[in-house]
């Protein structure tokens, strides 16, 4: 329903979106709202009457923000790779990678970010649950090279520590809700809408994937590191590229 609605708003289908707020219905006022919340819950009210397009509660990103996020169709899609923006000369890019554990419904994924300036933008993403482990590094290299020798940060065999994930999730929430990271990919928005609180952490709701969100919180963690601040500086990056050209070729 979310996809149908957004497509209608963006005139990507022939449906005409008509919205009638609950307060416009006779007999439904603030007192009715409070009574309904008392009988159910605020989260259920927001889902059923505020149309927050959520099947879960306690998401990392607030429901209000998730509702306002719109997606764009990729300009090119092939074998799991979706390209939203082609590489731009002199732009700086970073790729974060979440490696599949090799179990059913588990995806290998990566997301490419334009980090030239804030807000950061997602320019490409890859997600595939059938790619062979021996072929995934080649795909990573191919896309990273195309995006101006993008820097690559890889999560290896579930070794992301609790501290890294906690900081990453906290930073991701702030980046997205403050519009410092622009997310316009439907699959990523879908994963964010089911990335929920579980115990002291966040993860995909039961039956839902969070491979792309993992790439996002790894990136969000990295943005807080001194090394990231240096590599996203154009002058420092150019110097590093000159000094390391030989080793990069190797």
Tab-separated table of C-alpha atoms in Angstrom:
chain	number	residue	atom	x	y	z
A	1	UNK	CA	0.000	0.000	0.000
A	2	UNK	CA	2.899	2.328	0.794
A	3	UNK	CA	4.347	1.758	-2.693
A	4	UNK	CA	0.968	2.308	-4.385
A	5	UNK	CA	0.430	5.508	-2.412
A	6	UNK	CA	3.872	7.008	-3.067
A	7	UNK	CA	3.695	6.059	-6.749
A	8	UNK	CA	0.338	7.845	-6.959
A	9	UNK	CA	1.748	10.973	-5.261
A	10	UNK	CA	4.736	10.963	-7.619
A	11	UNK	CA	2.461	10.272	-10.634
A	12	UNK	CA	4.203	6.976	-11.382
A	13	UNK	CA	0.875	5.182	-11.681
A	14	UNK	CA	-2.656	6.153	-12.684
A	15	UNK	CA	-4.161	6.143	-9.193
A	16	UNK	CA	-5.363	9.461	-7.732
A	17	UNK	CA	-4.381	9.827	-4.052
A	18	UNK	CA	-7.194	11.176	-1.854
A	19	UNK	CA	-6.559	11.565	1.848
A	20	UNK	CA	-9.284	12.083	4.450
A	21	UNK	CA	-7.922	12.664	7.946
A	22	UNK	CA	-9.734	10.945	10.814
A	23	UNK	CA	-10.566	14.345	12.355
A	24	UNK	CA	-12.679	15.193	9.271
A	25	UNK	CA	-15.077	12.335	10.020
A	26	UNK	CA	-18.163	13.502	11.993
A	27	UNK	CA	-18.012	12.496	15.653
A	28	UNK	CA	-14.250	12.008	15.698
A	29	UNK	CA	-12.598	14.672	17.808
A	30	UNK	CA	-9.728	14.861	20.314
A	31	UNK	CA	-11.844	13.162	22.982
A	32	UNK	CA	-12.542	10.272	20.597
A	33	UNK	CA	-8.834	10.003	19.845
A	34	UNK	CA	-7.869	9.814	23.515
A	35	UNK	CA	-10.568	7.216	24.216
A	36	UNK	CA	-9.416	5.098	21.259
A	37	UNK	CA	-5.784	5.256	22.424
A	38	UNK	CA	-6.904	4.293	25.935
A	39	UNK	CA	-8.689	1.235	24.532
A	40	UNK	CA	-5.751	0.170	22.327
A	41	UNK	CA	-2.391	1.985	22.270
A	42	UNK	CA	-0.840	5.081	20.733
A	43	UNK	CA	1.238	2.985	18.343
A	44	UNK	CA	-1.854	1.125	17.130
A	45	UNK	CA	-3.768	4.387	16.719
A	46	UNK	CA	-0.943	5.892	14.657
A	47	UNK	CA	-0.859	2.828	12.411
A	48	UNK	CA	-4.631	2.490	11.921
A	49	UNK	CA	-5.700	6.144	11.806
A	50	UNK	CA	-2.566	8.185	11.003
A	51	UNK	CA	-1.536	5.841	8.139
A	52	UNK	CA	2.066	5.515	9.241
A	53	UNK	CA	2.616	2.514	6.943
A	54	UNK	CA	4.130	0.403	9.697
A	55	UNK	CA	3.547	-3.193	10.600
A	56	UNK	CA	5.921	-2.947	13.564
A	57	UNK	CA	6.473	-0.643	16.517
A	58	UNK	CA	9.601	0.694	18.224
A	59	UNK	CA	11.443	1.297	14.959
A	60	UNK	CA	14.883	2.961	15.084
A	61	UNK	CA	13.655	5.734	12.775
A	62	UNK	CA	10.537	7.522	14.019
A	63	UNK	CA	7.280	6.572	12.267
A	64	UNK	CA	6.692	10.213	11.307
A	65	UNK	CA	10.040	10.316	9.478
A	66	UNK	CA	9.455	6.946	7.796
A	67	UNK	CA	6.102	8.191	6.557
A	68	UNK	CA	7.665	11.270	4.941
A	69	UNK	CA	10.388	9.327	3.102
A	70	UNK	CA	9.808	8.886	-0.627
A	71	UNK	CA	11.696	6.630	-2.998
A	72	UNK	CA	13.016	7.008	-6.536
A	73	UNK	CA	13.271	4.318	-9.147
A	74	UNK	CA	16.943	3.442	-9.900
A	75	UNK	CA	18.260	4.671	-13.242
A	76	UNK	CA	19.799	1.248	-13.863
A	77	UNK	CA	19.275	-2.218	-12.361
A	78	UNK	CA	21.166	-5.403	-13.140
A	79	UNK	CA	21.810	-8.644	-11.230
A	80	UNK	CA	21.143	-7.187	-7.786
A	81	UNK	CA	22.856	-3.835	-8.419
A	82	UNK	CA	20.694	-0.696	-8.416
A	83	UNK	CA	22.294	2.555	-9.560
A	84	UNK	CA	20.634	5.818	-8.529
A	85	UNK	CA	23.400	8.251	-9.544
A	86	UNK	CA	26.294	7.562	-11.902
A	87	UNK	CA	29.846	8.333	-10.689
A	88	UNK	CA	30.711	12.034	-10.857
A	89	UNK	CA	34.274	13.193	-11.490
A	90	UNK	CA	36.108	14.502	-8.407
A	91	UNK	CA	33.396	13.280	-6.029
A	92	UNK	CA	34.356	11.170	-3.013
A	93	UNK	CA	32.549	7.881	-2.421
A	94	UNK	CA	32.467	5.313	0.351
A	95	UNK	CA	31.082	1.767	0.274
A	96	UNK	CA	30.060	-0.280	3.302
A	97	UNK	CA	29.578	-4.030	2.969
A	98	UNK	CA	27.566	-6.609	4.924
A	99	UNK	CA	28.699	-10.152	4.123
A	100	UNK	CA	26.202	-13.031	3.999
A	101	UNK	CA	26.481	-15.758	6.616
A	102	UNK	CA	25.531	-18.324	3.974
A	103	UNK	CA	22.139	-19.276	5.439
A	104	UNK	CA	18.704	-19.198	3.791
A	105	UNK	CA	17.279	-15.724	3.081
A	106	UNK	CA	20.557	-14.092	4.143
A	107	UNK	CA	21.834	-11.495	1.711
A	108	UNK	CA	25.240	-10.185	0.794
A	109	UNK	CA	24.856	-6.452	0.398
A	110	UNK	CA	26.697	-3.187	-0.044
A	111	UNK	CA	25.702	0.473	-0.255
A	112	UNK	CA	27.666	3.243	-1.987
A	113	UNK	CA	27.498	6.755	-0.504
A	114	UNK	CA	28.511	10.099	-1.993
A	115	UNK	CA	30.414	11.708	0.880
A	116	UNK	CA	31.608	14.777	-1.001
A	117	UNK	CA	29.345	17.010	1.049
A	118	UNK	CA	26.517	16.895	3.572
A	119	UNK	CA	23.827	15.692	3.156
A	120	UNK	CA	25.374	12.365	2.181
A	121	UNK	CA	23.535	10.555	-0.594
A	122	UNK	CA	23.045	6.895	-1.454
A	123	UNK	CA	24.098	6.504	-5.086
A	124	UNK	CA	24.048	2.710	-5.520
A	125	UNK	CA	23.282	-0.485	-3.671
A	126	UNK	CA	23.723	-4.230	-4.177
A	127	UNK	CA	21.713	-7.035	-2.558
A	128	UNK	CA	21.791	-10.702	-3.525
A	129	UNK	CA	21.253	-13.929	-1.578
A	130	UNK	CA	22.638	-16.184	-4.286
A	131	UNK	CA	26.001	-14.617	-5.163
A	132	UNK	CA	28.907	-16.999	-4.498
A	133	UNK	CA	31.423	-15.933	-1.823
A	134	UNK	CA	34.245	-16.128	-4.362
A	135	UNK	CA	32.450	-13.715	-6.700
A	136	UNK	CA	31.330	-11.124	-4.144
A	137	UNK	CA	34.801	-9.531	-3.713
A	138	UNK	CA	35.031	-9.068	-7.486
A	139	UNK	CA	31.658	-7.279	-7.485
A	140	UNK	CA	32.788	-5.065	-4.608
A	141	UNK	CA	36.004	-4.188	-6.417
A	142	UNK	CA	34.268	-3.535	-9.731
A	143	UNK	CA	31.750	-1.070	-8.285
A	144	UNK	CA	34.199	0.613	-5.882
A	145	UNK	CA	36.631	1.192	-8.746
A	146	UNK	CA	33.873	2.671	-10.894
A	147	UNK	CA	33.004	5.134	-8.130
A	148	UNK	CA	36.363	6.909	-8.185
A	149	UNK	CA	38.226	4.259	-6.174
A	150	UNK	CA	35.666	4.426	-3.379
A	151	UNK	CA	36.854	3.648	0.131
A	152	UNK	CA	35.451	0.325	1.332
A	153	UNK	CA	34.553	-0.737	4.885
A	154	UNK	CA	33.558	-4.389	5.281
A	155	UNK	CA	31.785	-6.087	8.175
A	156	UNK	CA	33.447	-9.486	8.464
A	157	UNK	CA	31.684	-12.608	9.770
A	158	UNK	CA	29.400	-10.873	12.285
A	159	UNK	CA	32.324	-9.261	14.094
A	160	UNK	CA	30.556	-5.923	14.529
A	161	UNK	CA	30.807	-5.298	18.290
A	162	UNK	CA	27.861	-4.209	20.418
A	163	UNK	CA	29.503	-0.821	20.922
A	164	UNK	CA	29.984	-0.268	17.180
A	165	UNK	CA	26.374	-1.254	16.469
A	166	UNK	CA	25.034	0.939	19.280
A	167	UNK	CA	26.986	3.983	18.091
A	168	UNK	CA	26.146	3.197	14.464
A	169	UNK	CA	22.406	2.937	15.137
A	170	UNK	CA	22.428	6.136	17.204
A	171	UNK	CA	24.305	8.023	14.470
A	172	UNK	CA	22.089	6.572	11.739
A	173	UNK	CA	18.953	7.754	13.530
A	174	UNK	CA	20.364	11.273	13.800
A	175	UNK	CA	21.627	11.366	10.194
A	176	UNK	CA	18.312	10.241	8.703
A	177	UNK	CA	15.981	12.242	10.939
A	178	UNK	CA	18.073	15.416	10.490
A	179	UNK	CA	18.166	14.930	6.691
A	180	UNK	CA	21.947	14.567	6.670
A	181	UNK	CA	21.660	11.218	4.891
A	182	UNK	CA	19.230	11.089	1.969
A	183	UNK	CA	17.574	7.667	1.550
A	184	UNK	CA	15.460	7.283	-1.604
A	185	UNK	CA	15.704	3.531	-2.192
A	186	UNK	CA	12.532	1.462	-1.719
A	187	UNK	CA	14.248	-1.687	-0.371
A	188	UNK	CA	16.240	0.334	2.177
A	189	UNK	CA	13.122	2.215	3.319
A	190	UNK	CA	11.321	-1.123	3.663
A	191	UNK	CA	14.113	-2.498	5.850
A	192	UNK	CA	14.157	0.664	7.987
A	193	UNK	CA	10.407	0.270	8.573
A	194	UNK	CA	10.978	-3.196	10.099
A	195	UNK	CA	14.274	-2.448	11.903
A	196	UNK	CA	13.000	-2.560	15.472
A	197	UNK	CA	14.134	-2.541	19.091
A	198	UNK	CA	14.981	-5.956	20.502
A	199	UNK	CA	16.415	-6.027	24.008
A	200	UNK	CA	19.274	-3.544	24.206
A	201	UNK	CA	19.781	-3.410	20.436
A	202	UNK	CA	18.003	-3.136	17.077
A	203	UNK	CA	17.549	-5.723	14.341
A	204	UNK	CA	15.177	-6.782	11.603
A	205	UNK	CA	11.742	-7.844	12.831
A	206	UNK	CA	10.895	-11.550	12.692
A	207	UNK	CA	10.931	-12.722	9.077
A	208	UNK	CA	12.481	-9.459	7.844
A	209	UNK	CA	15.954	-8.707	6.512
A	210	UNK	CA	18.293	-5.980	7.743
A	211	UNK	CA	21.334	-6.454	5.495
A	212	UNK	CA	21.009	-3.049	3.832
A	213	UNK	CA	20.353	-1.323	7.168
A	214	UNK	CA	23.519	-3.006	8.488
A	215	UNK	CA	25.437	-1.253	5.698
A	216	UNK	CA	23.821	2.022	6.794
A	217	UNK	CA	24.693	1.758	10.486
A	218	UNK	CA	28.271	0.687	9.632
A	219	UNK	CA	28.507	3.853	7.516
A	220	UNK	CA	26.932	5.940	10.288
A	221	UNK	CA	29.508	4.588	12.769
A	222	UNK	CA	32.314	5.441	10.351
A	223	UNK	CA	31.197	9.072	9.930
A	224	UNK	CA	32.088	9.661	13.575
A	225	UNK	CA	35.657	8.410	13.169
A	226	UNK	CA	38.637	10.717	12.655
A	227	UNK	CA	39.831	8.636	9.696
A	228	UNK	CA	36.551	9.264	7.854
A	229	UNK	CA	36.837	12.991	8.428
A	230	UNK	CA	40.297	12.892	6.884
A	231	UNK	CA	39.451	10.710	3.874
A	232	UNK	CA	36.374	12.799	3.011
A	233	UNK	CA	38.574	15.901	2.882
A	234	UNK	CA	39.338	16.491	-0.801
A	235	UNK	CA	42.915	17.755	-0.283
A	236	UNK	CA	43.931	14.899	2.019
A	237	UNK	CA	42.282	12.357	-0.311
A	238	UNK	CA	44.177	13.675	-3.347
A	239	UNK	CA	47.487	13.449	-1.465
A	240	UNK	CA	46.724	9.910	-0.317
A	241	UNK	CA	45.803	8.873	-3.848
A	242	UNK	CA	49.093	10.179	-5.215
A	243	UNK	CA	51.136	8.499	-2.479
A	244	UNK	CA	49.363	5.179	-2.716
A	245	UNK	CA	48.792	4.843	-6.463
A	246	UNK	CA	51.242	1.972	-6.796
A	247	UNK	CA	49.805	0.002	-3.891
A	248	UNK	CA	46.254	0.621	-5.148
A	249	UNK	CA	47.181	-0.919	-8.493
A	250	UNK	CA	48.603	-3.933	-6.661
